[in-house]
């Protein structure tokens, strides 16, 4: 596969369900990647109210981009320890030693922050200079225009239907 530059496609049964997979070479082994069937992928046109989504504020987008740039790191610097696997390993080792119960260290809950306040706080802590708002020229007061009130048109009363 590596010499031809091709990948393999197939099906595999995982948890009583048949899944579409891709098999491709990586270093001296093979990788099996689960794929999605076309019917499982929703078209962006089918997402409700996507056209009515609020437009992005340029300042918020700029702050988010700066935050992403500041937080960019290498994969080696990310904590990639599988906590479940480590706890399970401790449990198995304690069972082998004959202990009946094992106490695990509680993982502390991280405080949850509003994304905008976190962005602002991060940017304030940054060594970069803060952005300065541009001054705007004085605006003229709009001229007042008088509008005549619209005529009220009588409408027919709507008949109410009984629920069946």
PDB file of C-alpha atoms in Angstrom:
ATOM      1  CA  UNK A   1       0.000   0.000   0.000  1.00  0.00           C
ATOM      2  CA  UNK A   2       2.809   2.395   0.875  1.00  0.00           C
ATOM      3  CA  UNK A   3       4.595   1.758  -2.437  1.00  0.00           C
ATOM      4  CA  UNK A   4       1.441   2.253  -4.528  1.00  0.00           C
ATOM      5  CA  UNK A   5       0.221   5.305  -2.587  1.00  0.00           C
ATOM      6  CA  UNK A   6      -3.248   3.798  -2.264  1.00  0.00           C
ATOM      7  CA  UNK A   7      -5.528   3.124   0.687  1.00  0.00           C
ATOM      8  CA  UNK A   8      -7.987   0.317   1.292  1.00  0.00           C
ATOM      9  CA  UNK A   9     -11.708   0.690   1.944  1.00  0.00           C
ATOM     10  CA  UNK A  10     -13.781  -1.925   3.706  1.00  0.00           C
ATOM     11  CA  UNK A  11     -16.417  -2.720   6.284  1.00  0.00           C
ATOM     12  CA  UNK A  12     -15.953  -3.873   9.858  1.00  0.00           C
ATOM     13  CA  UNK A  13     -18.447  -4.766  12.587  1.00  0.00           C
ATOM     14  CA  UNK A  14     -18.002  -2.776  15.804  1.00  0.00           C
ATOM     15  CA  UNK A  15     -20.536  -3.105  18.643  1.00  0.00           C
ATOM     16  CA  UNK A  16     -23.172  -4.855  16.545  1.00  0.00           C
ATOM     17  CA  UNK A  17     -22.950  -2.295  13.761  1.00  0.00           C
ATOM     18  CA  UNK A  18     -21.288  -2.455  10.395  1.00  0.00           C
ATOM     19  CA  UNK A  19     -19.050   0.554   9.744  1.00  0.00           C
ATOM     20  CA  UNK A  20     -17.221   1.815   6.689  1.00  0.00           C
ATOM     21  CA  UNK A  21     -13.442   2.018   7.251  1.00  0.00           C
ATOM     22  CA  UNK A  22     -10.273   3.113   5.503  1.00  0.00           C
ATOM     23  CA  UNK A  23      -6.993   1.254   5.956  1.00  0.00           C
ATOM     24  CA  UNK A  24      -3.778   3.108   5.220  1.00  0.00           C
ATOM     25  CA  UNK A  25      -0.080   2.613   5.979  1.00  0.00           C
ATOM     26  CA  UNK A  26       1.714   4.568   8.669  1.00  0.00           C
ATOM     27  CA  UNK A  27       5.388   3.914   9.418  1.00  0.00           C
ATOM     28  CA  UNK A  28       5.729   0.110   9.774  1.00  0.00           C
ATOM     29  CA  UNK A  29       2.054  -0.595  10.416  1.00  0.00           C
ATOM     30  CA  UNK A  30      -1.490  -0.040   9.241  1.00  0.00           C
ATOM     31  CA  UNK A  31      -4.115   2.375  10.533  1.00  0.00           C
ATOM     32  CA  UNK A  32      -7.842   1.633  10.483  1.00  0.00           C
ATOM     33  CA  UNK A  33      -9.945   4.825  10.342  1.00  0.00           C
ATOM     34  CA  UNK A  34     -13.723   4.736  10.750  1.00  0.00           C
ATOM     35  CA  UNK A  35     -15.557   6.675   8.039  1.00  0.00           C
ATOM     36  CA  UNK A  36     -19.135   7.878   7.708  1.00  0.00           C
ATOM     37  CA  UNK A  37     -21.655   6.830   5.105  1.00  0.00           C
ATOM     38  CA  UNK A  38     -22.890   9.669   2.882  1.00  0.00           C
ATOM     39  CA  UNK A  39     -26.352   9.499   4.484  1.00  0.00           C
ATOM     40  CA  UNK A  40     -24.753  10.192   7.899  1.00  0.00           C
ATOM     41  CA  UNK A  41     -23.199  13.460   6.726  1.00  0.00           C
ATOM     42  CA  UNK A  42     -25.683  16.317   6.683  1.00  0.00           C
ATOM     43  CA  UNK A  43     -25.421  18.904   3.969  1.00  0.00           C
ATOM     44  CA  UNK A  44     -24.791  22.442   5.203  1.00  0.00           C
ATOM     45  CA  UNK A  45     -27.936  23.448   3.310  1.00  0.00           C
ATOM     46  CA  UNK A  46     -29.978  21.169   5.589  1.00  0.00           C
ATOM     47  CA  UNK A  47     -28.813  22.823   8.814  1.00  0.00           C
ATOM     48  CA  UNK A  48     -31.765  24.791  10.206  1.00  0.00           C
ATOM     49  CA  UNK A  49     -31.451  28.570  10.436  1.00  0.00           C
ATOM     50  CA  UNK A  50     -27.905  28.623   9.048  1.00  0.00           C
ATOM     51  CA  UNK A  51     -28.845  31.532   6.804  1.00  0.00           C
ATOM     52  CA  UNK A  52     -30.149  33.482   9.802  1.00  0.00           C
ATOM     53  CA  UNK A  53     -26.940  33.025  11.795  1.00  0.00           C
ATOM     54  CA  UNK A  54     -25.511  36.211  13.229  1.00  0.00           C
ATOM     55  CA  UNK A  55     -22.639  37.682  11.299  1.00  0.00           C
ATOM     56  CA  UNK A  56     -19.283  37.666  13.044  1.00  0.00           C
ATOM     57  CA  UNK A  57     -18.095  40.824  14.711  1.00  0.00           C
ATOM     58  CA  UNK A  58     -14.687  41.761  13.300  1.00  0.00           C
ATOM     59  CA  UNK A  59     -13.309  42.591  16.759  1.00  0.00           C
ATOM     60  CA  UNK A  60     -14.448  39.271  18.245  1.00  0.00           C
ATOM     61  CA  UNK A  61     -12.984  37.373  15.290  1.00  0.00           C
ATOM     62  CA  UNK A  62      -9.687  39.243  15.660  1.00  0.00           C
ATOM     63  CA  UNK A  63      -9.568  38.475  19.413  1.00  0.00           C
ATOM     64  CA  UNK A  64     -10.298  34.798  18.757  1.00  0.00           C
ATOM     65  CA  UNK A  65      -7.585  34.638  16.091  1.00  0.00           C
ATOM     66  CA  UNK A  66      -5.065  36.231  18.460  1.00  0.00           C
ATOM     67  CA  UNK A  67      -6.001  33.749  21.193  1.00  0.00           C
ATOM     68  CA  UNK A  68      -5.555  30.787  18.843  1.00  0.00           C
ATOM     69  CA  UNK A  69      -2.152  32.145  17.805  1.00  0.00           C
ATOM     70  CA  UNK A  70      -1.101  32.504  21.464  1.00  0.00           C
ATOM     71  CA  UNK A  71      -2.304  29.033  22.427  1.00  0.00           C
ATOM     72  CA  UNK A  72      -0.731  27.202  19.490  1.00  0.00           C
ATOM     73  CA  UNK A  73       1.677  24.527  20.720  1.00  0.00           C
ATOM     74  CA  UNK A  74       3.296  21.294  19.628  1.00  0.00           C
ATOM     75  CA  UNK A  75       1.768  17.877  20.157  1.00  0.00           C
ATOM     76  CA  UNK A  76       4.608  16.954  22.543  1.00  0.00           C
ATOM     77  CA  UNK A  77       3.546  19.720  24.954  1.00  0.00           C
ATOM     78  CA  UNK A  78      -0.046  18.471  25.292  1.00  0.00           C
ATOM     79  CA  UNK A  79      -0.975  16.196  28.208  1.00  0.00           C
ATOM     80  CA  UNK A  80      -2.021  12.999  26.444  1.00  0.00           C
ATOM     81  CA  UNK A  81      -2.435  10.684  29.436  1.00  0.00           C
ATOM     82  CA  UNK A  82      -5.469   8.410  29.316  1.00  0.00           C
ATOM     83  CA  UNK A  83      -6.865   8.877  32.835  1.00  0.00           C
ATOM     84  CA  UNK A  84      -9.311   5.975  32.484  1.00  0.00           C
ATOM     85  CA  UNK A  85      -6.559   3.569  31.428  1.00  0.00           C
ATOM     86  CA  UNK A  86      -4.283   4.686  34.294  1.00  0.00           C
ATOM     87  CA  UNK A  87      -7.069   4.248  36.878  1.00  0.00           C
ATOM     88  CA  UNK A  88      -7.937   0.832  35.467  1.00  0.00           C
ATOM     89  CA  UNK A  89      -4.288  -0.212  35.620  1.00  0.00           C
ATOM     90  CA  UNK A  90      -4.111   0.846  39.305  1.00  0.00           C
ATOM     91  CA  UNK A  91      -7.289  -1.125  40.044  1.00  0.00           C
ATOM     92  CA  UNK A  92      -5.926  -4.274  38.377  1.00  0.00           C
ATOM     93  CA  UNK A  93      -2.583  -3.979  40.176  1.00  0.00           C
ATOM     94  CA  UNK A  94      -4.321  -3.566  43.535  1.00  0.00           C
ATOM     95  CA  UNK A  95      -6.551  -6.587  42.849  1.00  0.00           C
ATOM     96  CA  UNK A  96      -3.437  -8.665  42.032  1.00  0.00           C
ATOM     97  CA  UNK A  97      -1.895  -7.588  45.353  1.00  0.00           C
ATOM     98  CA  UNK A  98      -5.070  -8.722  47.146  1.00  0.00           C
ATOM     99  CA  UNK A  99      -6.476  -5.326  48.100  1.00  0.00           C
ATOM    100  CA  UNK A 100     -10.264  -5.112  48.046  1.00  0.00           C
ATOM    101  CA  UNK A 101     -10.795  -1.379  47.576  1.00  0.00           C
ATOM    102  CA  UNK A 102      -8.798   1.302  45.864  1.00  0.00           C
ATOM    103  CA  UNK A 103      -9.210   5.021  46.372  1.00  0.00           C
ATOM    104  CA  UNK A 104      -8.511   7.218  43.412  1.00  0.00           C
ATOM    105  CA  UNK A 105      -7.478  10.819  43.489  1.00  0.00           C
ATOM    106  CA  UNK A 106     -10.388  13.051  42.604  1.00  0.00           C
ATOM    107  CA  UNK A 107      -9.864  15.077  39.479  1.00  0.00           C
ATOM    108  CA  UNK A 108     -10.442  18.711  40.338  1.00  0.00           C
ATOM    109  CA  UNK A 109     -13.144  20.511  38.413  1.00  0.00           C
ATOM    110  CA  UNK A 110     -11.889  23.318  36.261  1.00  0.00           C
ATOM    111  CA  UNK A 111     -13.725  26.618  36.572  1.00  0.00           C
ATOM    112  CA  UNK A 112     -15.929  27.416  33.590  1.00  0.00           C
ATOM    113  CA  UNK A 113     -15.662  30.870  32.063  1.00  0.00           C
ATOM    114  CA  UNK A 114     -17.539  32.829  29.486  1.00  0.00           C
ATOM    115  CA  UNK A 115     -15.597  32.611  26.205  1.00  0.00           C
ATOM    116  CA  UNK A 116     -15.564  36.360  25.621  1.00  0.00           C
ATOM    117  CA  UNK A 117     -14.301  37.129  29.139  1.00  0.00           C
ATOM    118  CA  UNK A 118     -11.649  34.423  28.725  1.00  0.00           C
ATOM    119  CA  UNK A 119     -10.572  35.936  25.399  1.00  0.00           C
ATOM    120  CA  UNK A 120     -10.337  39.421  26.897  1.00  0.00           C
ATOM    121  CA  UNK A 121      -8.453  38.182  29.970  1.00  0.00           C
ATOM    122  CA  UNK A 122      -6.008  36.251  27.821  1.00  0.00           C
ATOM    123  CA  UNK A 123      -5.372  39.202  25.562  1.00  0.00           C
ATOM    124  CA  UNK A 124      -4.852  41.506  28.549  1.00  0.00           C
ATOM    125  CA  UNK A 125      -2.263  39.107  29.955  1.00  0.00           C
ATOM    126  CA  UNK A 126      -0.530  39.041  26.595  1.00  0.00           C
ATOM    127  CA  UNK A 127       2.731  40.907  26.099  1.00  0.00           C
ATOM    128  CA  UNK A 128       1.348  42.528  22.969  1.00  0.00           C
ATOM    129  CA  UNK A 129       0.162  46.110  22.973  1.00  0.00           C
ATOM    130  CA  UNK A 130      -3.610  46.517  23.312  1.00  0.00           C
ATOM    131  CA  UNK A 131      -5.524  47.622  20.273  1.00  0.00           C
ATOM    132  CA  UNK A 132      -6.487  51.291  20.233  1.00  0.00           C
ATOM    133  CA  UNK A 133      -9.911  52.246  18.971  1.00  0.00           C
ATOM    134  CA  UNK A 134      -9.784  54.645  16.051  1.00  0.00           C
ATOM    135  CA  UNK A 135     -11.337  58.048  16.590  1.00  0.00           C
ATOM    136  CA  UNK A 136     -14.440  58.789  14.567  1.00  0.00           C
ATOM    137  CA  UNK A 137     -15.271  62.204  13.168  1.00  0.00           C
ATOM    138  CA  UNK A 138     -18.227  64.073  14.683  1.00  0.00           C
ATOM    139  CA  UNK A 139     -21.492  63.113  12.983  1.00  0.00           C
ATOM    140  CA  UNK A 140     -24.134  65.554  11.781  1.00  0.00           C
ATOM    141  CA  UNK A 141     -27.519  65.323  13.433  1.00  0.00           C
ATOM    142  CA  UNK A 142     -30.033  63.735  11.078  1.00  0.00           C
ATOM    143  CA  UNK A 143     -32.669  66.061   9.733  1.00  0.00           C
ATOM    144  CA  UNK A 144     -36.167  65.406  11.071  1.00  0.00           C
ATOM    145  CA  UNK A 145     -38.765  64.182   8.581  1.00  0.00           C
ATOM    146  CA  UNK A 146     -42.452  64.164   9.477  1.00  0.00           C
ATOM    147  CA  UNK A 147     -44.498  61.196   8.313  1.00  0.00           C
ATOM    148  CA  UNK A 148     -48.294  61.149   8.132  1.00  0.00           C
ATOM    149  CA  UNK A 149     -49.889  58.262  10.045  1.00  0.00           C
ATOM    150  CA  UNK A 150     -51.237  55.443   7.867  1.00  0.00           C
ATOM    151  CA  UNK A 151     -54.989  55.009   7.494  1.00  0.00           C
ATOM    152  CA  UNK A 152     -56.530  52.240   9.570  1.00  0.00           C
ATOM    153  CA  UNK A 153     -58.338  49.731   7.358  1.00  0.00           C
ATOM    154  CA  UNK A 154     -61.125  47.623   8.885  1.00  0.00           C
ATOM    155  CA  UNK A 155     -60.642  43.879   8.457  1.00  0.00           C
ATOM    156  CA  UNK A 156     -63.034  40.965   8.692  1.00  0.00           C
ATOM    157  CA  UNK A 157     -63.028  39.120  12.017  1.00  0.00           C
ATOM    158  CA  UNK A 158     -61.334  35.707  11.741  1.00  0.00           C
ATOM    159  CA  UNK A 159     -63.466  32.688  12.591  1.00  0.00           C
ATOM    160  CA  UNK A 160     -61.998  30.399  15.207  1.00  0.00           C
ATOM    161  CA  UNK A 161     -61.938  26.684  14.485  1.00  0.00           C
ATOM    162  CA  UNK A 162     -62.651  24.103  17.082  1.00  0.00           C
ATOM    163  CA  UNK A 163     -59.937  21.581  17.819  1.00  0.00           C
ATOM    164  CA  UNK A 164     -60.895  18.093  16.722  1.00  0.00           C
TER     165      UNK A 164
END
